[in-house]
CSV table of C-alpha atoms in Angstrom, one decimal:
chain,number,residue,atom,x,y,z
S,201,UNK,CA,-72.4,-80.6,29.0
S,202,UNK,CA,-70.7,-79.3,31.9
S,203,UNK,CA,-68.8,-77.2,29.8
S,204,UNK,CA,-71.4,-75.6,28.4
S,205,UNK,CA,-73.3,-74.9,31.7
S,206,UNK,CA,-70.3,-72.8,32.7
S,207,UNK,CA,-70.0,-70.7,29.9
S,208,UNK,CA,-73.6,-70.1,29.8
S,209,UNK,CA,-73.4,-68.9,33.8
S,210,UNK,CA,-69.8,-66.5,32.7
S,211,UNK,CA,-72.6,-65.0,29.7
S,212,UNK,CA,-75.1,-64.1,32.4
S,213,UNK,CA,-72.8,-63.2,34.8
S,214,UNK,CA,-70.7,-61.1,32.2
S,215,UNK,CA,-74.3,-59.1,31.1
S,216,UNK,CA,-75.1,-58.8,34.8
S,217,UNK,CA,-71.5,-57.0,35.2
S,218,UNK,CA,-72.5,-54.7,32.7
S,219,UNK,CA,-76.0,-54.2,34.1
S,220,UNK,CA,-74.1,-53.0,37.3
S,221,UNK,CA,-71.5,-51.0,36.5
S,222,UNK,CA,-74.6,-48.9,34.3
S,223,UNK,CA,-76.4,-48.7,38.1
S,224,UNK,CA,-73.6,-47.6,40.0
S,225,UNK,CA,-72.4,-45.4,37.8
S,226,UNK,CA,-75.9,-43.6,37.5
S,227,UNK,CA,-76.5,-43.8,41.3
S,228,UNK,CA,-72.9,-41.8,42.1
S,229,UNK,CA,-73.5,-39.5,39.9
S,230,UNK,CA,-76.3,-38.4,41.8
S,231,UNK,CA,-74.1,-37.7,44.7
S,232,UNK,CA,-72.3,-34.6,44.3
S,233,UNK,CA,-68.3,-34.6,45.2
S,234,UNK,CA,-67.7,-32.5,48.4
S,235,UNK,CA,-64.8,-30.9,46.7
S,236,UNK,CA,-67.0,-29.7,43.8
S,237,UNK,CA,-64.5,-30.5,40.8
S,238,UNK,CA,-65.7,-32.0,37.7
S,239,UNK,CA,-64.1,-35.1,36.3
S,240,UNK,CA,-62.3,-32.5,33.8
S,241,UNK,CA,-60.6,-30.7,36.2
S,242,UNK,CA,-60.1,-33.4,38.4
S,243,UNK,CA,-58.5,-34.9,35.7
S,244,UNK,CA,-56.5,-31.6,34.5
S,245,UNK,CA,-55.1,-31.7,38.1
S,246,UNK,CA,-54.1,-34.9,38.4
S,247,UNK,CA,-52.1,-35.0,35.1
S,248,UNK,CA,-50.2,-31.6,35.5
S,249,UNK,CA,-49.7,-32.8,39.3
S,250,UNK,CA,-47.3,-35.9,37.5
S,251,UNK,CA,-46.0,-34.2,34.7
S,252,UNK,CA,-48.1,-34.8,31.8
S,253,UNK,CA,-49.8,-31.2,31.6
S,254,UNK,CA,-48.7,-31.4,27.6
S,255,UNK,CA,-51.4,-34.4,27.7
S,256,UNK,CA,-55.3,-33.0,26.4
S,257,UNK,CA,-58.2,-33.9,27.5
S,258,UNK,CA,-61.0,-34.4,25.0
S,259,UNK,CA,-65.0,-34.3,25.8
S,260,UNK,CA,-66.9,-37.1,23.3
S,261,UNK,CA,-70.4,-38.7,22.8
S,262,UNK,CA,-72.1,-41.3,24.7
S,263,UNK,CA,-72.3,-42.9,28.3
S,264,UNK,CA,-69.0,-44.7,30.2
S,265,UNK,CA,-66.8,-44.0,26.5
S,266,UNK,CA,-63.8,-42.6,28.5
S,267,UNK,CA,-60.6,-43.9,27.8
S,268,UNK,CA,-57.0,-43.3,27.5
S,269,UNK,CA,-55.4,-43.3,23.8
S,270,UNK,CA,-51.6,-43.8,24.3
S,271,UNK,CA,-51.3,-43.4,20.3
S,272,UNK,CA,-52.3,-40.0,20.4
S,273,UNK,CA,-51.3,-39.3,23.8
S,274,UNK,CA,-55.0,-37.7,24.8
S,275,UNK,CA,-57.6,-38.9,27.5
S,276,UNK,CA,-60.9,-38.8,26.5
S,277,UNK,CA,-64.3,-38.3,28.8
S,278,UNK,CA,-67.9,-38.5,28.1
S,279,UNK,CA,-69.5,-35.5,28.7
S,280,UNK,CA,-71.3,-36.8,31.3
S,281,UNK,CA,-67.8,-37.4,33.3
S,282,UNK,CA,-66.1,-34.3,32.1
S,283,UNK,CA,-68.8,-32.1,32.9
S,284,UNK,CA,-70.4,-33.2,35.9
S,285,UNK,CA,-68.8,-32.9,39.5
S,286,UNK,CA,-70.3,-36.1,40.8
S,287,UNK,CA,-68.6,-39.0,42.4
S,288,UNK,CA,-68.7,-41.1,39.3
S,289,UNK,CA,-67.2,-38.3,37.3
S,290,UNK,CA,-64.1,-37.6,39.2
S,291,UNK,CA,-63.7,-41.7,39.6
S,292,UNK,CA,-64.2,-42.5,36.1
S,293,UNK,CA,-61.9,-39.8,35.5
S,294,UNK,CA,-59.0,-39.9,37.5
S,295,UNK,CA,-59.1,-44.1,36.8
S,296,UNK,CA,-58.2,-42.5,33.0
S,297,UNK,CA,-55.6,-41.1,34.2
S,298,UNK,CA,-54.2,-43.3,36.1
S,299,UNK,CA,-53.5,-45.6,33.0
S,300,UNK,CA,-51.8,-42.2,31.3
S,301,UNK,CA,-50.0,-42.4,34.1
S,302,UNK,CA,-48.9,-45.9,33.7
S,303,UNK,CA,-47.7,-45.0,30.1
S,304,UNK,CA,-45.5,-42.6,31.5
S,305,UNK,CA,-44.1,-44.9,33.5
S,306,UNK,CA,-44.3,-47.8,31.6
S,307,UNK,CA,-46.0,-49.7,33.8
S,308,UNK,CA,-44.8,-53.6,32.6
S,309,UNK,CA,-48.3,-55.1,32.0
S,310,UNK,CA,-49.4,-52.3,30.2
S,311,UNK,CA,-46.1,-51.9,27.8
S,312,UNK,CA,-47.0,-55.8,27.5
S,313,UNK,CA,-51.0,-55.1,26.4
S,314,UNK,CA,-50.0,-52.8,23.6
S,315,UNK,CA,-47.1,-54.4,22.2
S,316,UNK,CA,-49.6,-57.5,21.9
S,317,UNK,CA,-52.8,-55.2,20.9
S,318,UNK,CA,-51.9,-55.6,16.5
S,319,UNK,CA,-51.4,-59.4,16.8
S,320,UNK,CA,-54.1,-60.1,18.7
S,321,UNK,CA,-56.9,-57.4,16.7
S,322,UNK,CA,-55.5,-60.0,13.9
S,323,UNK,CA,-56.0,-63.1,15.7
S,324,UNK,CA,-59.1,-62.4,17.2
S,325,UNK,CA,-60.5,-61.3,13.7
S,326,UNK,CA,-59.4,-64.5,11.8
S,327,UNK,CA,-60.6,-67.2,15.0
S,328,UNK,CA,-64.0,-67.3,14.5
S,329,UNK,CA,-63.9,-68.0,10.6
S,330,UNK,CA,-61.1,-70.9,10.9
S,331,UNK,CA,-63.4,-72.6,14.3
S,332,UNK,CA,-66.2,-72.2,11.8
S,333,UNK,CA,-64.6,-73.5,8.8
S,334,UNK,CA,-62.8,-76.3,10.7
S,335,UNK,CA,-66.0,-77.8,12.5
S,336,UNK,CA,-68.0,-77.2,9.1
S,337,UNK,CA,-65.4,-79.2,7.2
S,338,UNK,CA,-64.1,-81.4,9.6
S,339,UNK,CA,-60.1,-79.6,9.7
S,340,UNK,CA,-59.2,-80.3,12.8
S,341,UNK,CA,-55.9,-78.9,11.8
S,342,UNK,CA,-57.6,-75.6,11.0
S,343,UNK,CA,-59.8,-76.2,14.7
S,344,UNK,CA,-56.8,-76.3,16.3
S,345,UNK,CA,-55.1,-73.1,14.8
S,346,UNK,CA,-58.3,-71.0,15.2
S,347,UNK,CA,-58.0,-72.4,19.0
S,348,UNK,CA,-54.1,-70.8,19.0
S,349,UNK,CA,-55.6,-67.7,17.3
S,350,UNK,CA,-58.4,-67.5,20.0
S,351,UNK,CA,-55.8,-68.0,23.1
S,352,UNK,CA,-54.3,-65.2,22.1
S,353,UNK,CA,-57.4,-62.9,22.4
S,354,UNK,CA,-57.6,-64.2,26.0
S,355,UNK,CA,-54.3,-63.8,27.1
S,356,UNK,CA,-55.0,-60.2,25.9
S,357,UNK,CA,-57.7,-60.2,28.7
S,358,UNK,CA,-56.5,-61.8,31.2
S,359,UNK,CA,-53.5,-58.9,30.9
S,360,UNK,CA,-55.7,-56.6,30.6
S,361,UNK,CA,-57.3,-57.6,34.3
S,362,UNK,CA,-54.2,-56.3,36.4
S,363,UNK,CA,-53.8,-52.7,33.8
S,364,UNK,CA,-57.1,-51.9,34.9
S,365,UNK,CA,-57.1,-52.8,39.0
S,366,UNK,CA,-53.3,-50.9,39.0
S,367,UNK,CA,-54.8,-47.9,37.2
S,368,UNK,CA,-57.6,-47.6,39.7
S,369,UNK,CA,-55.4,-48.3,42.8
S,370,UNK,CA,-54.0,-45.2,41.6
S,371,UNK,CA,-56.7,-43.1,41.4
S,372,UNK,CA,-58.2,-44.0,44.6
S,373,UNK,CA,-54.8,-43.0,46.4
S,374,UNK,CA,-54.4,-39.6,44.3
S,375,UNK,CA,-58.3,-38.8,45.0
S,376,UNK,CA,-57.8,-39.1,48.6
S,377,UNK,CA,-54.1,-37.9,49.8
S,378,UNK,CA,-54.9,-34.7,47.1
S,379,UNK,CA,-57.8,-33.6,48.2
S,380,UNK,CA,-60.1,-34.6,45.3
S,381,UNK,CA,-62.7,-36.2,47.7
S,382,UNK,CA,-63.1,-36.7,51.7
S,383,UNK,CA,-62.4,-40.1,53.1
S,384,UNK,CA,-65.9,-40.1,53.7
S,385,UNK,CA,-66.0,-40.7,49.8
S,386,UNK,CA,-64.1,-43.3,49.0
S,387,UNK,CA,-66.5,-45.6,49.4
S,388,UNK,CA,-68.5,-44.6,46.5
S,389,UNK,CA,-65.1,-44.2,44.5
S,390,UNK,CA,-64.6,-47.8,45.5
S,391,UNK,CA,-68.1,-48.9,44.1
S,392,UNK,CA,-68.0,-46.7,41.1
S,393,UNK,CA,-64.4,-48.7,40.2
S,394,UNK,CA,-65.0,-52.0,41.5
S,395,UNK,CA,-67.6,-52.5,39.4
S,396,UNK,CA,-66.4,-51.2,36.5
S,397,UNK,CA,-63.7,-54.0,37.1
S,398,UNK,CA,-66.1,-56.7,37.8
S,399,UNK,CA,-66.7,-56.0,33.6
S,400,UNK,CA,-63.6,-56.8,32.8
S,401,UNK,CA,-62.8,-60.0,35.1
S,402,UNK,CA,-66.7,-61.2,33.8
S,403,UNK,CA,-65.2,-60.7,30.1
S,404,UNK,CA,-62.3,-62.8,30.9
S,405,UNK,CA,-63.8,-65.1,32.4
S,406,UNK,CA,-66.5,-65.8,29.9
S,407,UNK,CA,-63.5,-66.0,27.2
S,408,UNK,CA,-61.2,-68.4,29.2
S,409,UNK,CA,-64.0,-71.1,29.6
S,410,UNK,CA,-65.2,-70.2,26.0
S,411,UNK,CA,-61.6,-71.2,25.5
S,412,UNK,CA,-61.1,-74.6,27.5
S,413,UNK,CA,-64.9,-75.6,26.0
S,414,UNK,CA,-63.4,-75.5,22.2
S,415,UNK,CA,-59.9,-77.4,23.4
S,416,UNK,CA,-62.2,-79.9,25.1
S,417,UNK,CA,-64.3,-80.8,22.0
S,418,UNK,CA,-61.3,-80.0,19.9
S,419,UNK,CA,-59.8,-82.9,21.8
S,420,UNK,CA,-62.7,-84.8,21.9
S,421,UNK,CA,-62.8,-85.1,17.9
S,422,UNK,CA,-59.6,-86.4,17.3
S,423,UNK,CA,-60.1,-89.1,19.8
């Protein structure tokens, strides 16, 4: 029971994660930068400034869809980031970049994350149908192979937790020793990113006791 309790509090902490980093994004990007650059050319900069001017940068749909594709070698902003010259814009941005950068690099834990990315988007996609099947049917065996499966999705996560905090230790020091915002500023940089983080450690968090809750009944079973 106390198992359950705990995932239930991850969930709601995991949706109120996302319920903040929506805030705080839409609070700093009400607060213009004092530099006046938009997350596009703050981004622009910051690439050419470490060598990877051959590196596009692509505008797309939606609200907080940026990302960095390493297969295509392109970073992609939301409009509202590659447009706007707002705190959360340059942030989101330069956070982007900083995991280009780490390609460039190759920056260990990332290298690790995408050589693990094609067996865990198969693992992750088979788990749920063997738990199923095996508590339906009573094949433990099958329980306890969807559990492997499913470890594998967290370990994905939990790697993921140190790509993300080294990509926006980056940005924060590139943002401030070039100029892109005043040390006055990095405060709301630092909210902007922290809390986009705080998404990422609530997701593995929720997954890890998701996790130990189906190796603790799994256990339970074949007692």
């Amino acid at each position: 029971m106390m198992m359950y309790l705990l995932v239930i509090v991850a969930f709601i902490f995991s949706l109120w994660a996302q319920f903040r980093v929506k805030g705080t994004f839409k609070k700093w990007s009400k607060v213009a930068n004092s530099t006046g650059m938009t997350g596009y050319e703050a981004a622009r900069h910051m690439l050419d400034a470490n060598g990877l001017s051959d590196i596009p940068i692509e505008a797309v749909r939606g609200s907080l869809s940026d990302h960095y594709d390493p297969i295509h070698r392109v970073v992609r902003l939301s409009e509202p980031v590659y447009y706007e010259s707002s705190i959360a814009a340059v942030s989101v941005a330069c956070h982007e970049i900083g995991h280009a950068i780490q390609h460039k690099e190759h920056y260990p834990m990332l290298t690790l994350r995408h050589r693990m990315f094609p067996v865990v988007n198969f693992a992750s996609g088979v788990a749920p149908f063997m738990l199923m099947a095996g508590f339906i049917f009573g094949y433990l065996n099958l329980v306890g192979l969807g559990i492997i499966f499913f470890s594998a999705a967290v370990a994905f996560q939990l790697v993921t937790l140190p790509v993300e905090f080294n990509a926006s230790n980056r940005a924060r020091q590139v943002m401030v020793e070039q100029g892109y915002i005043r040390n006055e500023e990095e405060r709301g940089v630092a909210k902007v990113l922290n809390a986009a983080a705080l998404t990422y450690v609530a997701a593995a968090l929720v997954s890890l006791l998701e996790l130990l809750r189906l190796v603790t009944v799994f256990l339970g079973n074949r007692d």
